[in-house]
Coordinates of C-alpha atoms and ligand atoms in Angstrom, one line a residue:
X48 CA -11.0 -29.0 0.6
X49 CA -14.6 -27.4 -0.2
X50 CA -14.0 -27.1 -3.9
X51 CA -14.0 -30.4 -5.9
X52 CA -13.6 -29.3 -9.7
X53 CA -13.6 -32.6 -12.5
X54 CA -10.4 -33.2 -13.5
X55 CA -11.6 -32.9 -17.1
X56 CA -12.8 -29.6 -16.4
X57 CA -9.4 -28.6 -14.6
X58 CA -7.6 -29.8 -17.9
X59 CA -10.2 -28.2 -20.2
X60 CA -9.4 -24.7 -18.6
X61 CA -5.2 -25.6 -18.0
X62 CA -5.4 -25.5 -21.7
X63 CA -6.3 -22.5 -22.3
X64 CA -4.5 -20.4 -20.6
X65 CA -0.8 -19.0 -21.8
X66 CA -0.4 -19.1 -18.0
X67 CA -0.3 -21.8 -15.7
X68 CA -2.9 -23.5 -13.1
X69 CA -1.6 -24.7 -9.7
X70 CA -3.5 -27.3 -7.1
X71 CA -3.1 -28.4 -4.2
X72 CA -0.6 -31.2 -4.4
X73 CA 0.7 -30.2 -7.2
X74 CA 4.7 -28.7 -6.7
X75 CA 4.6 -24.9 -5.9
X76 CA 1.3 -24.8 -4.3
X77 CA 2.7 -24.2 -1.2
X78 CA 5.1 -21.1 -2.1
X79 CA 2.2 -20.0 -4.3
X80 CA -0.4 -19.5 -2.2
X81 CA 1.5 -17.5 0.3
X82 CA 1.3 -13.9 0.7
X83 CA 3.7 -11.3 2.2
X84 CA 1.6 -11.2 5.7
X85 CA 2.6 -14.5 7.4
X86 CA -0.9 -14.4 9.2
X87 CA -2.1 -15.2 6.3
X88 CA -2.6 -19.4 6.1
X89 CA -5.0 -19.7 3.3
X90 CA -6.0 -22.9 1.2
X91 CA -6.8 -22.0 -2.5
X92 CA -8.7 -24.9 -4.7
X93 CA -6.6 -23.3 -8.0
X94 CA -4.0 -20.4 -8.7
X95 CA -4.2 -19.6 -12.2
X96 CA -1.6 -17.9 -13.0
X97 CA -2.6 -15.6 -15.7
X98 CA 0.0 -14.5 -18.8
X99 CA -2.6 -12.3 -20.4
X100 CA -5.5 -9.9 -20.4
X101 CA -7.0 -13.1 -22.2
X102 CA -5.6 -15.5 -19.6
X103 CA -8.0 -13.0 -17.2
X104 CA -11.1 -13.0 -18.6
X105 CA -11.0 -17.3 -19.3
X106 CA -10.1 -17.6 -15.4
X107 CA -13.1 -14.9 -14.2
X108 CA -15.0 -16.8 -16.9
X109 CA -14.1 -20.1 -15.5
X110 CA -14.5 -19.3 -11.8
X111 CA -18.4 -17.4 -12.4
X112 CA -19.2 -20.7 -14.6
X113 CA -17.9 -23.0 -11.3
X114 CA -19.4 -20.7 -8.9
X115 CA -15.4 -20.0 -7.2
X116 CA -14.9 -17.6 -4.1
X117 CA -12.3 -15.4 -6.3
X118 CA -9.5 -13.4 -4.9
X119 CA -7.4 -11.4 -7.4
X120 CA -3.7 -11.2 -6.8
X121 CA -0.8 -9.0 -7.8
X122 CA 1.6 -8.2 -5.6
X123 CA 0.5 -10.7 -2.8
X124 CA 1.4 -7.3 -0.3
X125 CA -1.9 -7.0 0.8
X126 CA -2.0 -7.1 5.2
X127 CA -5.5 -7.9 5.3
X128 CA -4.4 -11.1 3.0
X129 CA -7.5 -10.4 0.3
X130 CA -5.5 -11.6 -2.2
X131 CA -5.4 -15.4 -1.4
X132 CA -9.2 -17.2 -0.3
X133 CA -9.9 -20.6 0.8
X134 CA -10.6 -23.0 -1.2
X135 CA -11.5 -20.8 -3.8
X136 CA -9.2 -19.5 -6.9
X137 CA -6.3 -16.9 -6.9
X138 CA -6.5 -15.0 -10.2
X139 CA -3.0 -14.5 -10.1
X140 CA -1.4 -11.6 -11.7
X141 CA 2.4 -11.7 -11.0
X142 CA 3.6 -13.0 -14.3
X143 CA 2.1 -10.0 -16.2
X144 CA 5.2 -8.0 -16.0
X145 CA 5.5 -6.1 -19.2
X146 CA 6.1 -2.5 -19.0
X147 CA 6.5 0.2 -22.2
X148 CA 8.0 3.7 -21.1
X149 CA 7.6 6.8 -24.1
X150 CA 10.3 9.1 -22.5
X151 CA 8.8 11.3 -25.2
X152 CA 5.3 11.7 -23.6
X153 CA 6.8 11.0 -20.1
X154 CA 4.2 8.4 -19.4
X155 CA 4.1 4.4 -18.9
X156 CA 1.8 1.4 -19.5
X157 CA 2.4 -1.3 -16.9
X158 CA 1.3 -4.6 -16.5
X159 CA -0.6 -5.3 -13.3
X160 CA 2.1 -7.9 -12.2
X161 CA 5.1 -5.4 -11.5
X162 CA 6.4 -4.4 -8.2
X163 CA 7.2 -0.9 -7.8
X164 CA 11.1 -2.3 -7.7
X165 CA 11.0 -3.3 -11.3
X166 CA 8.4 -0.5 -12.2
X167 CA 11.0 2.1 -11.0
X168 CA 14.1 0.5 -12.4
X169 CA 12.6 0.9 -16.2
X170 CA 11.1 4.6 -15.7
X171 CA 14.9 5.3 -14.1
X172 CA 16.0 4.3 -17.5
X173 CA 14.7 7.8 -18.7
X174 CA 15.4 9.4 -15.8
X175 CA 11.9 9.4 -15.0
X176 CA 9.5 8.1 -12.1
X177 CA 5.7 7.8 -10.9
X178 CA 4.9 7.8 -6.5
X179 CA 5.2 4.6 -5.8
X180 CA 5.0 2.9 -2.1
X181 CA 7.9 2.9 -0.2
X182 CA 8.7 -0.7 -0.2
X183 CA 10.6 -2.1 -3.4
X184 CA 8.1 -5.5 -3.3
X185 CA 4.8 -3.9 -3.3
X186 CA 2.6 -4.3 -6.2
X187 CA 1.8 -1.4 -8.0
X188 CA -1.8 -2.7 -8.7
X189 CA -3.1 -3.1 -5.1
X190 CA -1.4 0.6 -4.5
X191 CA -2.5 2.1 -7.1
X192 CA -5.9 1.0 -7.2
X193 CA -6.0 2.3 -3.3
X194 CA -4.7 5.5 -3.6
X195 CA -1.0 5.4 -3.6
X196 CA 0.9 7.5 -0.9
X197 CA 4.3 7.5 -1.5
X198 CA 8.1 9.4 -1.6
X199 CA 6.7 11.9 -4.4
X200 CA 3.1 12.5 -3.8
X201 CA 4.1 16.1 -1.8
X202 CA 5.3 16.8 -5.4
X203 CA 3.3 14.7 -8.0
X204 CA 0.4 13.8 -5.9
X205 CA -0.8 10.3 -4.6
X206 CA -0.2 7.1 -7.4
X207 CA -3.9 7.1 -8.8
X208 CA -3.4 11.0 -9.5
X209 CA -0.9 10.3 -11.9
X210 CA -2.9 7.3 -13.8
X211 CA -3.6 7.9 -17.6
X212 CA -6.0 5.3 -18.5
X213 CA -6.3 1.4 -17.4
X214 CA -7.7 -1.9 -18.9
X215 CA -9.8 -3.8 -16.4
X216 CA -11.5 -7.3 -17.0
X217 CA -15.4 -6.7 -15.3
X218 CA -17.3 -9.5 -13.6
X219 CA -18.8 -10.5 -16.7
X220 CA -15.8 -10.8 -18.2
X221 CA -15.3 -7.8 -20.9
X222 CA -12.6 -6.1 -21.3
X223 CA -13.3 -2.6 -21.0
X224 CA -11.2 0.6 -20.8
X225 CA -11.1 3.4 -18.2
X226 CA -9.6 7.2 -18.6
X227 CA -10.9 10.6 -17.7
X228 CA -12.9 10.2 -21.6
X229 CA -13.7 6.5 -21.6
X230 CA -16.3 5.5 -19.1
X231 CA -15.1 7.9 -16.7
X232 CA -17.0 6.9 -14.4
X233 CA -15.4 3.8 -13.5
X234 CA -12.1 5.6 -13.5
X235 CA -13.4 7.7 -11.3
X236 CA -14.1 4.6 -9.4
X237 CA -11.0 3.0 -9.3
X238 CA -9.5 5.9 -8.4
X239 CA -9.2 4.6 -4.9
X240 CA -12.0 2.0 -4.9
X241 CA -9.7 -0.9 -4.9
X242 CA -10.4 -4.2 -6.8
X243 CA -14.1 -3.6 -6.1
X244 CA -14.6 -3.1 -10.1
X245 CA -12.8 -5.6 -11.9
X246 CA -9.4 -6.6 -12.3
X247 CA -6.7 -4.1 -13.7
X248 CA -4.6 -5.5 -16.0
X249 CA -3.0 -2.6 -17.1
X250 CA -2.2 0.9 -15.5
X251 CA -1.2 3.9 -18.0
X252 CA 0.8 6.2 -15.9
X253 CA 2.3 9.9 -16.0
X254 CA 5.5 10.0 -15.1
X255 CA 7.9 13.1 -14.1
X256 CA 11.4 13.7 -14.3
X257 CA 13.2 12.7 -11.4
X258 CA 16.4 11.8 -9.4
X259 CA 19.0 11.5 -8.4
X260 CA 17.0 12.7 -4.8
X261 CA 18.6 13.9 -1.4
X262 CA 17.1 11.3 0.9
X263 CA 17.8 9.5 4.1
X264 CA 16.9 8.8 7.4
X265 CA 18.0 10.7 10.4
X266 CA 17.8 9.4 13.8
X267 CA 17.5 10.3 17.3
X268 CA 17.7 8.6 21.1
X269 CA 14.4 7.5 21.8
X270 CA 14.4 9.0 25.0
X271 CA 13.7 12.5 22.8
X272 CA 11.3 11.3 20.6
X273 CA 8.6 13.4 22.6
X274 CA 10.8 16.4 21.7
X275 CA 11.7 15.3 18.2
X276 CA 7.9 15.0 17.3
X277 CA 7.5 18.2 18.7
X278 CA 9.8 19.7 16.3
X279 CA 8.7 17.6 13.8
X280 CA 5.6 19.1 13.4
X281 CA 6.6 22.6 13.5
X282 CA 9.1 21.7 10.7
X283 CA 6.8 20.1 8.4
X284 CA 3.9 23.1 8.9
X285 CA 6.6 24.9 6.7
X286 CA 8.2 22.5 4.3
X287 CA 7.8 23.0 0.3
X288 CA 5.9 20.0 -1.9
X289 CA 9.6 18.8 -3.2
X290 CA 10.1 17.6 0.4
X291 CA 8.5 14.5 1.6
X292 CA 8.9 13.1 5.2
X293 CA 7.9 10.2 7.3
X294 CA 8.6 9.9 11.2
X295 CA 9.3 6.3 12.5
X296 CA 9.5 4.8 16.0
X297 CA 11.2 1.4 15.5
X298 CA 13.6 -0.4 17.3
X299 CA 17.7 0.0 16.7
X300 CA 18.5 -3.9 16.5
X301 CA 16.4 -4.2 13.1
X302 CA 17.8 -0.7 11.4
X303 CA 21.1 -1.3 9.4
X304 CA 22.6 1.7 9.2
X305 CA 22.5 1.6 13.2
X306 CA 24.5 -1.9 13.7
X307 CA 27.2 -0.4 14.6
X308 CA 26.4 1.3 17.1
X309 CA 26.0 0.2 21.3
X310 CA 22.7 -0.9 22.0
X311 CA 19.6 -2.5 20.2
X312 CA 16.5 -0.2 21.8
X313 CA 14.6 2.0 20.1
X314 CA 15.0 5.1 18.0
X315 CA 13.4 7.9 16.8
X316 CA 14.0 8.2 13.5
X317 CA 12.8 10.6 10.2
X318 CA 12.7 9.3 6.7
X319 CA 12.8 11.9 3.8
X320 CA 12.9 12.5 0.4
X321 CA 13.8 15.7 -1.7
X322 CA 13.3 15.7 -5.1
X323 CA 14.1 19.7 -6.0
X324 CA 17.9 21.1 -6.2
X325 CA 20.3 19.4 -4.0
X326 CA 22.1 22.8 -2.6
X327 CA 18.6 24.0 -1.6
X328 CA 17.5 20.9 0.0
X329 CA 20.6 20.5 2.0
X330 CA 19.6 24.1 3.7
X331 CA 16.0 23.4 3.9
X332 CA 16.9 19.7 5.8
X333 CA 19.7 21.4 8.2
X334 CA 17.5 22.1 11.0
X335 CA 16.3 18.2 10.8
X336 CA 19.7 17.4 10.5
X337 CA 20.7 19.6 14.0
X338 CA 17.9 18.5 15.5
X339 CA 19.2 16.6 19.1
X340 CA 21.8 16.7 17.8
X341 CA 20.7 13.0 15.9
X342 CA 22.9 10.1 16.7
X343 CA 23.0 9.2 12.7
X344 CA 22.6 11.3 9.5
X345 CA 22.0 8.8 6.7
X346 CA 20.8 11.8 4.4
X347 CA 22.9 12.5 1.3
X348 CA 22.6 12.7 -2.7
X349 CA 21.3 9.0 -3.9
X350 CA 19.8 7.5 -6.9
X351 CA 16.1 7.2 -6.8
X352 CA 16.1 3.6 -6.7
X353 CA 18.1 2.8 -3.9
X354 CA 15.5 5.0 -2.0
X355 CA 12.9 3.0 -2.9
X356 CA 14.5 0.1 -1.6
X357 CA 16.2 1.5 1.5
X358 CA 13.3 0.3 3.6
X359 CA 13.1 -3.1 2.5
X360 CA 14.8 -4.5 5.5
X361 CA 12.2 -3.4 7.8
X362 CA 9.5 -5.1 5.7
X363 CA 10.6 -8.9 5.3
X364 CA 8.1 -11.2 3.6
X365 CA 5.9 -13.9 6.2
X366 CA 6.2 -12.2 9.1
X367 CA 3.2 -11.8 11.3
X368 CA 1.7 -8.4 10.3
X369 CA -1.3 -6.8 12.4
X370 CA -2.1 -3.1 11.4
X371 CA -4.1 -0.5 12.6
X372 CA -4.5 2.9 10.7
X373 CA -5.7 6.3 10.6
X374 CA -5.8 10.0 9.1
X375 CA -5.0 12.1 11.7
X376 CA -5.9 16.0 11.7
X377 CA -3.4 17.7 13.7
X378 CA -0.4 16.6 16.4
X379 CA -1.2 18.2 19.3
X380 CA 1.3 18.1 22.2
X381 CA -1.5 15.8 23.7
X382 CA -1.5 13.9 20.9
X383 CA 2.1 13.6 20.7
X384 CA 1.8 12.4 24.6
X385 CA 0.2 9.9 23.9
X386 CA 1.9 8.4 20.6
X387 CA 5.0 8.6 22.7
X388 CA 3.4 6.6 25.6
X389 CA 2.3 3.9 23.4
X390 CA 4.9 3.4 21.3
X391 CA 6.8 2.9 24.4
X392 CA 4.7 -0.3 25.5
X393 CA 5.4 -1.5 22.2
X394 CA 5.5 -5.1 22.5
X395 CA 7.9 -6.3 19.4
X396 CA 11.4 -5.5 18.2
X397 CA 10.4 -6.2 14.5
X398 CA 6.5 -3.5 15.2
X399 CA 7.1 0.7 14.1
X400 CA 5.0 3.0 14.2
X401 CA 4.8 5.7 11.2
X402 CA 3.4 9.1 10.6
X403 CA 3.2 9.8 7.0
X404 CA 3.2 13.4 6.5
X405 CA 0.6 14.8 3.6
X406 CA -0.6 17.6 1.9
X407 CA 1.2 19.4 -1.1
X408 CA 0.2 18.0 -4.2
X409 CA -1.7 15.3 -2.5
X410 CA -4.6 18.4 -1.5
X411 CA -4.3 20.0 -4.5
X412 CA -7.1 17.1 -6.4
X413 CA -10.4 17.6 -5.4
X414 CA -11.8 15.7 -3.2
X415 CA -14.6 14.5 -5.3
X416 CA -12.5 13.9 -8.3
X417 CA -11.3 10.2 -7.1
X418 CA -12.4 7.8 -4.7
X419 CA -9.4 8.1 -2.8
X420 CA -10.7 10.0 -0.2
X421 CA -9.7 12.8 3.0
X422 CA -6.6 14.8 1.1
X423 CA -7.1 17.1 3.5
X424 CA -5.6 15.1 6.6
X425 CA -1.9 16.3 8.0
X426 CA -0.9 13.0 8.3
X427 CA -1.4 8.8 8.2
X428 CA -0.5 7.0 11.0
X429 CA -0.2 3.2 10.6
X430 CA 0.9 0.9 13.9
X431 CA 2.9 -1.5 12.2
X432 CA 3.3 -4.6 14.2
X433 CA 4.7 -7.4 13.5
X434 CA 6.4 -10.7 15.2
X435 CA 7.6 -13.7 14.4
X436 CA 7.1 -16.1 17.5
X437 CA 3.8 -17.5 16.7
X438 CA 3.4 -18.0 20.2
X439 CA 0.9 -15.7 22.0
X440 CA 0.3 -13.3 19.1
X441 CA -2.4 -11.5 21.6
X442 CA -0.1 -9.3 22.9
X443 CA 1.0 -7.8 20.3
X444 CA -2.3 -7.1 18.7
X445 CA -3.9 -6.1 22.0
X446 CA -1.0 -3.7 21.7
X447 CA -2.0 -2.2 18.4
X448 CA -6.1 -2.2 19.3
X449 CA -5.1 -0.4 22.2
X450 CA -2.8 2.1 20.9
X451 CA -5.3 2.6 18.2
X452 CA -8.1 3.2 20.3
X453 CA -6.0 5.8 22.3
X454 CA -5.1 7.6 19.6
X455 CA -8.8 8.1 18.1
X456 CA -9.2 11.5 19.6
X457 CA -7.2 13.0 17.5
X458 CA -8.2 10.9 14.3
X459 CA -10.5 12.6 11.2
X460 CA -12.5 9.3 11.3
X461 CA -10.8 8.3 7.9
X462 CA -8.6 5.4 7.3
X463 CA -6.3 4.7 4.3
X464 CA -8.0 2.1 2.7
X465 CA -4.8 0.0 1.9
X466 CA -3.2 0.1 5.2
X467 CA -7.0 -1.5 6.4
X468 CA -6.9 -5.5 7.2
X469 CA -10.1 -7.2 8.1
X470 CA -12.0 -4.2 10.0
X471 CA -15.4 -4.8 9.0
X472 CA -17.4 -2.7 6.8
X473 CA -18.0 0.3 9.3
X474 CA -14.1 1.2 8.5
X475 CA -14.4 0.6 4.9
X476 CA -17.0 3.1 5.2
X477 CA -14.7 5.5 6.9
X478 CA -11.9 4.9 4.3
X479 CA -14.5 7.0 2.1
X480 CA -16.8 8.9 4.3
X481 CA -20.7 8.5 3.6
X482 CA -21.6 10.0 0.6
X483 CA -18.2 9.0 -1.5
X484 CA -20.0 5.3 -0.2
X485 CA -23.1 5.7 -1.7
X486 CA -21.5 6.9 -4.7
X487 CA -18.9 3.4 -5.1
X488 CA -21.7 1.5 -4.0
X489 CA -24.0 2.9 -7.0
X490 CA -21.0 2.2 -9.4
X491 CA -20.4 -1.4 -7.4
X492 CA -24.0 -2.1 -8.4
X493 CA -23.5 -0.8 -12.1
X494 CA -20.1 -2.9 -12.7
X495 CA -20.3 -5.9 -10.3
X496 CA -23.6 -6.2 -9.1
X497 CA -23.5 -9.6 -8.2
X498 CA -20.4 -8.8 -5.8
X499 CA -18.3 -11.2 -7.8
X500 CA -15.3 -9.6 -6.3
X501 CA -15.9 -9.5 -2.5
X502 CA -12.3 -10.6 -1.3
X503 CA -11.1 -7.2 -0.8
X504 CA -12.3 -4.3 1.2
X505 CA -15.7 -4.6 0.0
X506 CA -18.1 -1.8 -1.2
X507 CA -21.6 -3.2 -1.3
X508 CA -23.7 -3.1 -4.5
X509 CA -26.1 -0.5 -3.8
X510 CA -29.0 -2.9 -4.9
X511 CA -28.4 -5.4 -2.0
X512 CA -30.1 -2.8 0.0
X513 CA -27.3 -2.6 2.6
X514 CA -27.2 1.6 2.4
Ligands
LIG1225 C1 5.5 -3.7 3.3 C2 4.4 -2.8 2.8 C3 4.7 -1.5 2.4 C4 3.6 -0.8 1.9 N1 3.9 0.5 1.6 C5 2.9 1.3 1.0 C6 3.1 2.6 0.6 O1 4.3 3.1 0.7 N2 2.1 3.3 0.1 C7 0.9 2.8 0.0 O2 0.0 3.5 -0.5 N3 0.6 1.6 0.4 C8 1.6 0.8 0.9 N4 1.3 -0.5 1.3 C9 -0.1 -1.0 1.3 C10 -0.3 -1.5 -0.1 O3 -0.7 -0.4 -0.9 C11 -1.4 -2.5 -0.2 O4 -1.0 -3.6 0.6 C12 -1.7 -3.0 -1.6 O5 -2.9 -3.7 -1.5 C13 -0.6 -3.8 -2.1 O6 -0.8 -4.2 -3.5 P1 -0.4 -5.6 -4.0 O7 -0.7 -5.6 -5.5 O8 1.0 -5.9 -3.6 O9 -1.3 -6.5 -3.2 P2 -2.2 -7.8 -3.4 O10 -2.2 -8.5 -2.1 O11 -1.8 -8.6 -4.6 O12 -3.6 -7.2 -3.7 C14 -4.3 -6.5 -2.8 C15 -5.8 -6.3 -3.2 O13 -5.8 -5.5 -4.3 C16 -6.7 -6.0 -5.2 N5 -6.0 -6.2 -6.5 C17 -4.7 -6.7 -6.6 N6 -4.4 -6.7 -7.9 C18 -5.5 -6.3 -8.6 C19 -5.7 -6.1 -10.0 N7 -4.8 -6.3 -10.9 N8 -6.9 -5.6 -10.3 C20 -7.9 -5.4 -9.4 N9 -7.7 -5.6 -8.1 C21 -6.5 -6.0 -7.7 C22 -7.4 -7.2 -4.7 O14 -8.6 -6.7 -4.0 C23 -6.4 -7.6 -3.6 O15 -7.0 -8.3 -2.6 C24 2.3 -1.3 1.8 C25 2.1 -2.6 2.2 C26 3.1 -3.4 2.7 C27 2.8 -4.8 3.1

């Protein structure tokens, strides 16, 4: 252990906090300084468990005053595993659960500690909803703060498009507020910048009407997924925004609604979402549905929730995660060659490979208006791998490098910066392209300029001459 803190000193600032302060020893560090990637093997000197926007600014207080490496936590979803350092302190956002829906003025304000799970169930309530990720457990401050791509952004945009206002506790620890009329520049900022600013402790939200949705998954013999790519993407060149879709490679043995049938290989598969009038969608998804024909049609009329949650299986907590991402511009039938080729080597039963289709709503913000950056790209594809022997995990990241690298061609050069885990600062570079860089690193400088929040994918203040 690095960090030796007094034990009057740990007492003084236990004390002040509505929250809670874990060390090592003490019963629940272990679960609590876990994270969702089971790479992820970190030794924090203190979580402090935060209960307030108060609890916040005593721990950034206390952990600037001590000189602690600081990583801020909320949903813990994070692959790269920023949100838990050695011996450091976790800021720890989890308990901060409050959430106030106005049905009337169809927005939200949510505290930084929900999960898009509990988020969603409230908005529901009122028959209303945000885009949110696509896995019930991920935070919705990490998302958010990233961009947010999601089951509605073809129709409302990505998350940060539909954020209102936030409250955010800076470096220094003030707690300022952010909207398109309060220093609009750091909204701007955040916007996409990630944690790089300060930490969120409160997200106002628009929200829309919506559900119940006609969503599903449809799925197909692997031995066609060259073919059902193919068709793929001449379906989705003409799809409207109320239909979202996501194409999946993943194997049969870890897909529920396939247990039943012979055989545990791969499949094919398509994930969507359609949030307009159910007759119309059903025509509009027919085609997908004929397709093969699919060996299973899991599409049909279901509350908005139970979509959001329908993926969950393939996501289970502590696995080993490695990920490799990237925007692509176009599937070419070479391209499609050679996604089908690698994701046949794939090394892992538990590993998928996704193409997140965009556009809609998502190109239809500027591209300067936010930091979340290249709207313009057709799709994101993210190598999802993931095993749990933690014997010779090489292979399976070899795997992903290589399938990365082979797909580059027919990348933009942009990354997602949430799907990013420690690629060095070239990629965070191409998460924003150059001059949206110099830009965050200017506004890096002007909020944090002593880079008190580095444990994330870290913009540079401009002033350390690093541009
Ligand atoms: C299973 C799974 C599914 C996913 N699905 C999607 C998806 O559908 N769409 C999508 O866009 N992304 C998705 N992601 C990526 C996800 O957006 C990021 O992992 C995101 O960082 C998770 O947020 P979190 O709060 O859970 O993470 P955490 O690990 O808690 O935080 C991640 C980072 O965000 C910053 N941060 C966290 N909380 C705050 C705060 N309150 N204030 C300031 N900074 C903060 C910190 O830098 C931290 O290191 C998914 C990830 C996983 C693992």
């Amino acid at each position: 252990m690095g960090t030796i803190l007094a034990h009057n000193i740990v007492r003084a600032f236990r004390e002040t906090l509505h929250g809670a302060v874990v060390l090592p020893g003490d019963e629940g560090y272990d679960t609590g300084r876990r994270v969702w990637n089971g790479m992820i093997d970190r030794r924090p000197a203190m979580i402090a468990y935060c209960g307030d926007a108060g609890d916040v600014i005593r721990a950034v207080d206390f952990a600037r005053t001590h000189g602690l490496l600081t990583a801020v936590r909320s949903g813990g979803h994070n692959v790269a595993g920023n949100s838990v350092c050695d011996n450091g302190i976790v800021i720890d956002l989890s308990r901060m659960k409050r959430i106030d829906v106005n049905a009337a003025s169809r927005s939200a304000r949510a505290g930084a500690g929900l999960t898009w799970g509990e988020f969603d169930r409230e908005t529901q309530k009122s028959g209303l909803a945000t885009t949110g990720g696509i896995v019930s457990r991920t935070g919705i401050a990490g998302l958010t703060l990233g961009g947010g791509i999601g089951w509605l952004m073809r129709k409302f945009g990505v998350t940060c498009d539909n954020l209102l206002s936030i409250k955010i506790v800076t470096a220094e620890g003030r707690l300022l507020a952010a909207s398109s009329d309060e220093n609009p520049d750091l909204f701007w900022g955040i916007r996409g910048g990630g944690g790089n600013f300060g930490i969120v402790t409160e997200f106002g939200y628009r929200l829309h009407r919506v559900g119940p949705v006609l969503a599903g998954t449809v799925y197909y013999p692997a031995a066609r997924t060259r073919e059902v790519l193919r068709f793929y993407r001449d379906y989705i060149a003409g799809i409207p925004d109320e239909l979202t879709t996501m194409f999946v490679y993943m194997s049969a043995s870890r897909t529920p609604a396939l247990f039943r049938l012979p055989g545990d290989g791969p499949v094919a598969a398509v994930h969507v979402c359609y949030t307009g009038d159910a007759q119309r969608g059903e025509k509009l998804l027919k085609p997908l549905r004929e397709f093969g024909p699919p060996i299973e049609d899991g599409v049909r009329v279901m509350p908005y929730v139970e979509l959001q949650s329908m993926l969950d299986p393939g996501a289970p907590p502590y696995v080993r995660n490695y990920w490799k991402s990237s925007y692509l511009k176009y599937l070419s039938d070479e391209a499609i060659d050679v996604l089908v080729a690698c994701s046949e080597a794939m090394t892992s039963p538990l590993s998928q490979v996704h193409l997140q289709h965009l556009g809609g709503a998502v190109q239809s913000v500027g591209e300067d208006d936010a930091a979340f950056s290249h709207r313009d790209a057709l799709c994101a594809l993210n190598i999802v791998t993931k095993w749990e022997d933690p014997r010779d995990p090489e292979k399976h990241i070899q795997w992903t490098r290589d399938f990365e690298a082979a797909m580059r061609p027919f990348s933009t050069g942009g990354v997602y910066v949430n799907f990013l885990g420690e690629e060095g600062e070239d990629r965070v570079r191409a998460a924003y392209g150059p001059e949206k860089y110099v830009r965050l690193a200017a506004l890096k400088k002007k909020y944090d300029p002593t880079n008190f929040f580095l444990m994330n994918q870290n913009i540079k203040p401009a002033a350390a001459g690093i541009l």
